[in-house]
Amino acid sequence: LEFRRVLFRSVGVEISAGGEVLSAWLESSTGYDRLDRAALKSARQWTFSPALDAAGHPVPSRKSVTVVYSLTE
């Protein structure tokens, strides 16, 4: 019998006008330090399509991203 546990946690990211992640932080913890560190390490490598202002120019922004972990025991 396999037991599966799914955890949803939020990571906040500050995004440059070029789409690079400038900083990342946990908005909520999984309670597992190793998973939290992995989420932050991964988030710092992400790239985004930048937000656009009313004139269509790229601008810095912040975003909350849900990270999903599926653990089996």
PDB file of N, CA and C in Angstrom:
ATOM      1  N   LEU A   1       0.856  -1.184   0.000  1.00  0.00           N
ATOM      2  CA  LEU A   1       0.000   0.000   0.000  1.00  0.00           C
ATOM      3  C   LEU A   1       0.894   1.236   0.000  1.00  0.00           C
ATOM      4  N   GLU A   2       0.662   2.103  -0.956  1.00  0.00           N
ATOM      5  CA  GLU A   2       1.455   3.318  -1.078  1.00  0.00           C
ATOM      6  C   GLU A   2       0.670   4.499  -0.527  1.00  0.00           C
ATOM      7  N   PHE A   3       1.346   5.306   0.273  1.00  0.00           N
ATOM      8  CA  PHE A   3       0.722   6.498   0.835  1.00  0.00           C
ATOM      9  C   PHE A   3       1.295   7.713   0.122  1.00  0.00           C
ATOM     10  N   ARG A   4       0.445   8.568  -0.380  1.00  0.00           N
ATOM     11  CA  ARG A   4       0.884   9.776  -1.092  1.00  0.00           C
ATOM     12  C   ARG A   4       0.411  11.000  -0.313  1.00  0.00           C
ATOM     13  N   ARG A   5       1.326  11.916  -0.112  1.00  0.00           N
ATOM     14  CA  ARG A   5       1.007  13.171   0.570  1.00  0.00           C
ATOM     15  C   ARG A   5       1.329  14.319  -0.377  1.00  0.00           C
ATOM     16  N   VAL A   6       0.387  15.214  -0.554  1.00  0.00           N
ATOM     17  CA  VAL A   6       0.580  16.362  -1.442  1.00  0.00           C
ATOM     18  C   VAL A   6       0.612  17.620  -0.584  1.00  0.00           C
ATOM     19  N   LEU A   7       1.660  18.411  -0.763  1.00  0.00           N
ATOM     20  CA  LEU A   7       1.823  19.658  -0.021  1.00  0.00           C
ATOM     21  C   LEU A   7       1.817  20.828  -0.997  1.00  0.00           C
ATOM     22  N   PHE A   8       1.088  21.863  -0.664  1.00  0.00           N
ATOM     23  CA  PHE A   8       1.043  23.083  -1.467  1.00  0.00           C
ATOM     24  C   PHE A   8       1.616  24.209  -0.626  1.00  0.00           C
ATOM     25  N   ARG A   9       2.604  24.912  -1.160  1.00  0.00           N
ATOM     26  CA  ARG A   9       3.187  26.040  -0.453  1.00  0.00           C
ATOM     27  C   ARG A   9       3.451  27.166  -1.436  1.00  0.00           C
ATOM     28  N   SER A  10       3.493  28.382  -0.916  1.00  0.00           N
ATOM     29  CA  SER A  10       3.706  29.554  -1.765  1.00  0.00           C
ATOM     30  C   SER A  10       5.115  30.104  -1.623  1.00  0.00           C
ATOM     31  N   VAL A  11       5.677  30.457  -2.768  1.00  0.00           N
ATOM     32  CA  VAL A  11       6.967  31.128  -2.828  1.00  0.00           C
ATOM     33  C   VAL A  11       6.720  32.491  -3.467  1.00  0.00           C
ATOM     34  N   GLY A  12       7.226  33.549  -2.823  1.00  0.00           N
ATOM     35  CA  GLY A  12       7.130  34.885  -3.398  1.00  0.00           C
ATOM     36  C   GLY A  12       8.396  35.179  -4.174  1.00  0.00           C
ATOM     37  N   VAL A  13       8.248  35.860  -5.299  1.00  0.00           N
ATOM     38  CA  VAL A  13       9.417  36.230  -6.102  1.00  0.00           C
ATOM     39  C   VAL A  13       9.309  37.692  -6.520  1.00  0.00           C
ATOM     40  N   GLU A  14      10.458  38.361  -6.520  1.00  0.00           N
ATOM     41  CA  GLU A  14      10.570  39.702  -7.063  1.00  0.00           C
ATOM     42  C   GLU A  14      11.191  39.553  -8.442  1.00  0.00           C
ATOM     43  N   ILE A  15      10.532  40.095  -9.453  1.00  0.00           N
ATOM     44  CA  ILE A  15      10.915  39.881 -10.848  1.00  0.00           C
ATOM     45  C   ILE A  15      11.376  41.203 -11.461  1.00  0.00           C
ATOM     46  N   SER A  16      12.511  41.167 -12.146  1.00  0.00           N
ATOM     47  CA  SER A  16      13.033  42.365 -12.809  1.00  0.00           C
ATOM     48  C   SER A  16      12.236  42.660 -14.071  1.00  0.00           C
ATOM     49  N   ALA A  17      12.468  43.846 -14.639  1.00  0.00           N
ATOM     50  CA  ALA A  17      11.817  44.207 -15.897  1.00  0.00           C
ATOM     51  C   ALA A  17      12.269  43.294 -17.030  1.00  0.00           C
ATOM     52  N   GLY A  18      13.412  42.606 -16.842  1.00  0.00           N
ATOM     53  CA  GLY A  18      13.894  41.661 -17.844  1.00  0.00           C
ATOM     54  C   GLY A  18      13.386  40.243 -17.648  1.00  0.00           C
ATOM     55  N   GLY A  19      12.631  40.000 -16.556  1.00  0.00           N
ATOM     56  CA  GLY A  19      12.054  38.683 -16.300  1.00  0.00           C
ATOM     57  C   GLY A  19      12.866  37.793 -15.389  1.00  0.00           C
ATOM     58  N   GLU A  20      14.027  38.287 -14.890  1.00  0.00           N
ATOM     59  CA  GLU A  20      14.854  37.478 -13.990  1.00  0.00           C
ATOM     60  C   GLU A  20      14.346  37.613 -12.553  1.00  0.00           C
ATOM     61  N   VAL A  21      14.537  36.567 -11.764  1.00  0.00           N
ATOM     62  CA  VAL A  21      14.169  36.603 -10.355  1.00  0.00           C
ATOM     63  C   VAL A  21      15.271  37.332  -9.598  1.00  0.00           C
ATOM     64  N   LEU A  22      14.900  38.407  -8.921  1.00  0.00           N
ATOM     65  CA  LEU A  22      15.851  39.185  -8.130  1.00  0.00           C
ATOM     66  C   LEU A  22      15.948  38.654  -6.709  1.00  0.00           C
ATOM     67  N   SER A  23      14.832  38.184  -6.163  1.00  0.00           N
ATOM     68  CA  SER A  23      14.821  37.593  -4.827  1.00  0.00           C
ATOM     69  C   SER A  23      13.643  36.641  -4.713  1.00  0.00           C
ATOM     70  N   ALA A  24      13.770  35.722  -3.779  1.00  0.00           N
ATOM     71  CA  ALA A  24      12.705  34.743  -3.535  1.00  0.00           C
ATOM     72  C   ALA A  24      12.585  34.522  -2.030  1.00  0.00           C
ATOM     73  N   TRP A  25      11.381  34.272  -1.563  1.00  0.00           N
ATOM     74  CA  TRP A  25      11.141  34.040  -0.148  1.00  0.00           C
ATOM     75  C   TRP A  25       9.961  33.101   0.008  1.00  0.00           C
ATOM     76  N   LEU A  26       9.915  32.436   1.151  1.00  0.00           N
ATOM     77  CA  LEU A  26       8.792  31.544   1.457  1.00  0.00           C
ATOM     78  C   LEU A  26       7.644  32.365   2.000  1.00  0.00           C
ATOM     79  N   GLU A  27       6.486  32.201   1.431  1.00  0.00           N
ATOM     80  CA  GLU A  27       5.287  32.820   1.981  1.00  0.00           C
ATOM     81  C   GLU A  27       4.620  31.880   2.980  1.00  0.00           C
ATOM     82  N   SER A  28       4.884  30.600   2.816  1.00  0.00           N
ATOM     83  CA  SER A  28       4.433  29.601   3.787  1.00  0.00           C
ATOM     84  C   SER A  28       5.396  28.423   3.719  1.00  0.00           C
ATOM     85  N   SER A  29       5.594  27.782   4.851  1.00  0.00           N
ATOM     86  CA  SER A  29       6.545  26.680   4.939  1.00  0.00           C
ATOM     87  C   SER A  29       5.842  25.336   4.839  1.00  0.00           C
ATOM     88  N   THR A  30       6.561  24.347   4.307  1.00  0.00           N
ATOM     89  CA  THR A  30       6.023  22.985   4.271  1.00  0.00           C
ATOM     90  C   THR A  30       6.175  22.314   5.630  1.00  0.00           C
ATOM     91  N   GLY A  31       7.033  22.881   6.468  1.00  0.00           N
ATOM     92  CA  GLY A  31       7.372  22.232   7.730  1.00  0.00           C
ATOM     93  C   GLY A  31       8.571  21.306   7.566  1.00  0.00           C
ATOM     94  N   TYR A  32       9.045  21.181   6.341  1.00  0.00           N
ATOM     95  CA  TYR A  32      10.216  20.361   6.023  1.00  0.00           C
ATOM     96  C   TYR A  32      11.302  21.285   5.480  1.00  0.00           C
ATOM     97  N   ASP A  33      12.335  21.515   6.281  1.00  0.00           N
ATOM     98  CA  ASP A  33      13.400  22.444   5.902  1.00  0.00           C
ATOM     99  C   ASP A  33      14.013  22.107   4.548  1.00  0.00           C
ATOM    100  N   ARG A  34      14.211  20.847   4.285  1.00  0.00           N
ATOM    101  CA  ARG A  34      14.825  20.421   3.019  1.00  0.00           C
ATOM    102  C   ARG A  34      13.963  20.793   1.809  1.00  0.00           C
ATOM    103  N   LEU A  35      12.652  20.623   1.920  1.00  0.00           N
ATOM    104  CA  LEU A  35      11.750  20.990   0.830  1.00  0.00           C
ATOM    105  C   LEU A  35      11.685  22.503   0.658  1.00  0.00           C
ATOM    106  N   ASP A  36      11.668  23.228   1.768  1.00  0.00           N
ATOM    107  CA  ASP A  36      11.646  24.692   1.695  1.00  0.00           C
ATOM    108  C   ASP A  36      12.892  25.226   0.995  1.00  0.00           C
ATOM    109  N   ARG A  37      14.055  24.690   1.355  1.00  0.00           N
ATOM    110  CA  ARG A  37      15.311  25.120   0.711  1.00  0.00           C
ATOM    111  C   ARG A  37      15.295  24.787  -0.777  1.00  0.00           C
ATOM    112  N   ALA A  38      14.778  23.611  -1.130  1.00  0.00           N
ATOM    113  CA  ALA A  38      14.713  23.207  -2.540  1.00  0.00           C
ATOM    114  C   ALA A  38      13.788  24.134  -3.329  1.00  0.00           C
ATOM    115  N   ALA A  39      12.681  24.535  -2.729  1.00  0.00           N
ATOM    116  CA  ALA A  39      11.745  25.444  -3.401  1.00  0.00           C
ATOM    117  C   ALA A  39      12.410  26.787  -3.671  1.00  0.00           C
ATOM    118  N   LEU A  40      13.147  27.310  -2.689  1.00  0.00           N
ATOM    119  CA  LEU A  40      13.825  28.598  -2.876  1.00  0.00           C
ATOM    120  C   LEU A  40      14.944  28.494  -3.907  1.00  0.00           C
ATOM    121  N   LYS A  41      15.697  27.411  -3.852  1.00  0.00           N
ATOM    122  CA  LYS A  41      16.784  27.224  -4.823  1.00  0.00           C
ATOM    123  C   LYS A  41      16.213  27.179  -6.240  1.00  0.00           C
ATOM    124  N   SER A  42      15.134  26.462  -6.413  1.00  0.00           N
ATOM    125  CA  SER A  42      14.497  26.359  -7.719  1.00  0.00           C
ATOM    126  C   SER A  42      13.945  27.713  -8.172  1.00  0.00           C
ATOM    127  N   ALA A  43      13.271  28.414  -7.267  1.00  0.00           N
ATOM    128  CA  ALA A  43      12.643  29.694  -7.612  1.00  0.00           C
ATOM    129  C   ALA A  43      13.672  30.710  -8.093  1.00  0.00           C
ATOM    130  N   ARG A  44      14.852  30.687  -7.533  1.00  0.00           N
ATOM    131  CA  ARG A  44      15.890  31.649  -7.925  1.00  0.00           C
ATOM    132  C   ARG A  44      16.388  31.409  -9.350  1.00  0.00           C
ATOM    133  N   GLN A  45      16.050  30.264  -9.937  1.00  0.00           N
ATOM    134  CA  GLN A  45      16.474  29.937 -11.301  1.00  0.00           C
ATOM    135  C   GLN A  45      15.372  30.171 -12.335  1.00  0.00           C
ATOM    136  N   TRP A  46      14.160  30.466 -11.886  1.00  0.00           N
ATOM    137  CA  TRP A  46      13.053  30.669 -12.794  1.00  0.00           C
ATOM    138  C   TRP A  46      13.233  31.951 -13.598  1.00  0.00           C
ATOM    139  N   THR A  47      12.573  32.017 -14.735  1.00  0.00           N
ATOM    140  CA  THR A  47      12.456  33.256 -15.501  1.00  0.00           C
ATOM    141  C   THR A  47      10.981  33.458 -15.843  1.00  0.00           C
ATOM    142  N   PHE A  48      10.602  34.702 -16.000  1.00  0.00           N
ATOM    143  CA  PHE A  48       9.209  35.055 -16.238  1.00  0.00           C
ATOM    144  C   PHE A  48       9.103  35.998 -17.425  1.00  0.00           C
ATOM    145  N   SER A  49       7.935  36.058 -18.006  1.00  0.00           N
ATOM    146  CA  SER A  49       7.612  37.147 -18.921  1.00  0.00           C
ATOM    147  C   SER A  49       7.314  38.334 -18.013  1.00  0.00           C
ATOM    148  N   PRO A  50       8.011  39.445 -18.203  1.00  0.00           N
ATOM    149  CA  PRO A  50       7.824  40.560 -17.267  1.00  0.00           C
ATOM    150  C   PRO A  50       6.424  41.167 -17.354  1.00  0.00           C
ATOM    151  N   ALA A  51       6.025  41.793 -16.257  1.00  0.00           N
ATOM    152  CA  ALA A  51       4.772  42.544 -16.245  1.00  0.00           C
ATOM    153  C   ALA A  51       4.938  43.754 -17.153  1.00  0.00           C
ATOM    154  N   LEU A  52       3.835  44.238 -17.666  1.00  0.00           N
ATOM    155  CA  LEU A  52       3.867  45.396 -18.563  1.00  0.00           C
ATOM    156  C   LEU A  52       3.057  46.536 -17.965  1.00  0.00           C
ATOM    157  N   ASP A  53       3.555  47.755 -18.154  1.00  0.00           N
ATOM    158  CA  ASP A  53       2.782  48.915 -17.712  1.00  0.00           C
ATOM    159  C   ASP A  53       1.715  49.245 -18.767  1.00  0.00           C
ATOM    160  N   ALA A  54       0.961  50.322 -18.545  1.00  0.00           N
ATOM    161  CA  ALA A  54      -0.139  50.684 -19.443  1.00  0.00           C
ATOM    162  C   ALA A  54       0.330  50.961 -20.866  1.00  0.00           C
ATOM    163  N   ALA A  55       1.601  51.372 -21.003  1.00  0.00           N
ATOM    164  CA  ALA A  55       2.144  51.670 -22.332  1.00  0.00           C
ATOM    165  C   ALA A  55       2.772  50.439 -22.983  1.00  0.00           C
ATOM    166  N   GLY A  56       2.733  49.309 -22.265  1.00  0.00           N
ATOM    167  CA  GLY A  56       3.293  48.075 -22.815  1.00  0.00           C
ATOM    168  C   GLY A  56       4.773  47.882 -22.564  1.00  0.00           C
ATOM    169  N   HIS A  57       5.363  48.694 -21.669  1.00  0.00           N
ATOM    170  CA  HIS A  57       6.779  48.569 -21.338  1.00  0.00           C
ATOM    171  C   HIS A  57       6.974  47.609 -20.157  1.00  0.00           C
ATOM    172  N   PRO A  58       8.026  46.781 -20.182  1.00  0.00           N
ATOM    173  CA  PRO A  58       8.290  45.871 -19.071  1.00  0.00           C
ATOM    174  C   PRO A  58       8.608  46.643 -17.785  1.00  0.00           C
ATOM    175  N   VAL A  59       8.065  46.155 -16.680  1.00  0.00           N
ATOM    176  CA  VAL A  59       8.292  46.772 -15.369  1.00  0.00           C
ATOM    177  C   VAL A  59       8.582  45.681 -14.334  1.00  0.00           C
ATOM    178  N   PRO A  60       9.328  46.027 -13.280  1.00  0.00           N
ATOM    179  CA  PRO A  60       9.552  45.060 -12.200  1.00  0.00           C
ATOM    180  C   PRO A  60       8.223  44.722 -11.513  1.00  0.00           C
ATOM    181  N   SER A  61       8.162  43.543 -10.914  1.00  0.00           N
ATOM    182  CA  SER A  61       6.930  43.138 -10.235  1.00  0.00           C
ATOM    183  C   SER A  61       7.241  42.095  -9.170  1.00  0.00           C
ATOM    184  N   ARG A  62       6.224  41.749  -8.432  1.00  0.00           N
ATOM    185  CA  ARG A  62       6.283  40.660  -7.450  1.00  0.00           C
ATOM    186  C   ARG A  62       5.159  39.697  -7.770  1.00  0.00           C
ATOM    187  N   LYS A  63       5.406  38.422  -7.477  1.00  0.00           N
ATOM    188  CA  LYS A  63       4.419  37.391  -7.792  1.00  0.00           C
ATOM    189  C   LYS A  63       4.489  36.309  -6.723  1.00  0.00           C
ATOM    190  N   SER A  64       3.367  35.701  -6.461  1.00  0.00           N
ATOM    191  CA  SER A  64       3.291  34.545  -5.581  1.00  0.00           C
ATOM    192  C   SER A  64       3.065  33.314  -6.454  1.00  0.00           C
ATOM    193  N   VAL A  65       3.888  32.285  -6.254  1.00  0.00           N
ATOM    194  CA  VAL A  65       3.797  31.067  -7.060  1.00  0.00           C
ATOM    195  C   VAL A  65       3.560  29.887  -6.125  1.00  0.00           C
ATOM    196  N   THR A  66       2.590  29.062  -6.453  1.00  0.00           N
ATOM    197  CA  THR A  66       2.325  27.866  -5.659  1.00  0.00           C
ATOM    198  C   THR A  66       3.243  26.740  -6.120  1.00  0.00           C
ATOM    199  N   VAL A  67       3.935  26.138  -5.159  1.00  0.00           N
ATOM    200  CA  VAL A  67       4.804  24.997  -5.421  1.00  0.00           C
ATOM    201  C   VAL A  67       4.097  23.760  -4.869  1.00  0.00           C
ATOM    202  N   VAL A  68       4.010  22.715  -5.672  1.00  0.00           N
ATOM    203  CA  VAL A  68       3.310  21.498  -5.267  1.00  0.00           C
ATOM    204  C   VAL A  68       4.334  20.387  -5.087  1.00  0.00           C
ATOM    205  N   TYR A  69       4.295  19.743  -3.932  1.00  0.00           N
ATOM    206  CA  TYR A  69       5.144  18.588  -3.644  1.00  0.00           C
ATOM    207  C   TYR A  69       4.250  17.364  -3.544  1.00  0.00           C
ATOM    208  N   SER A  70       4.644  16.289  -4.183  1.00  0.00           N
ATOM    209  CA  SER A  70       3.935  15.031  -4.059  1.00  0.00           C
ATOM    210  C   SER A  70       4.898  14.018  -3.473  1.00  0.00           C
ATOM    211  N   LEU A  71       4.660  13.629  -2.229  1.00  0.00           N
ATOM    212  CA  LEU A  71       5.550  12.717  -1.515  1.00  0.00           C
ATOM    213  C   LEU A  71       4.881  11.353  -1.372  1.00  0.00           C
ATOM    214  N   THR A  72       5.663  10.315  -1.591  1.00  0.00           N
ATOM    215  CA  THR A  72       5.151   8.963  -1.390  1.00  0.00           C
ATOM    216  C   THR A  72       5.949   8.290  -0.289  1.00  0.00           C
ATOM    217  N   GLU A  73       5.271   7.482   0.463  1.00  0.00           N
ATOM    218  CA  GLU A  73       5.913   6.736   1.550  1.00  0.00           C
ATOM    219  C   GLU A  73       5.644   5.267   1.376  1.00  0.00           C
TER     220      GLU A  73
END
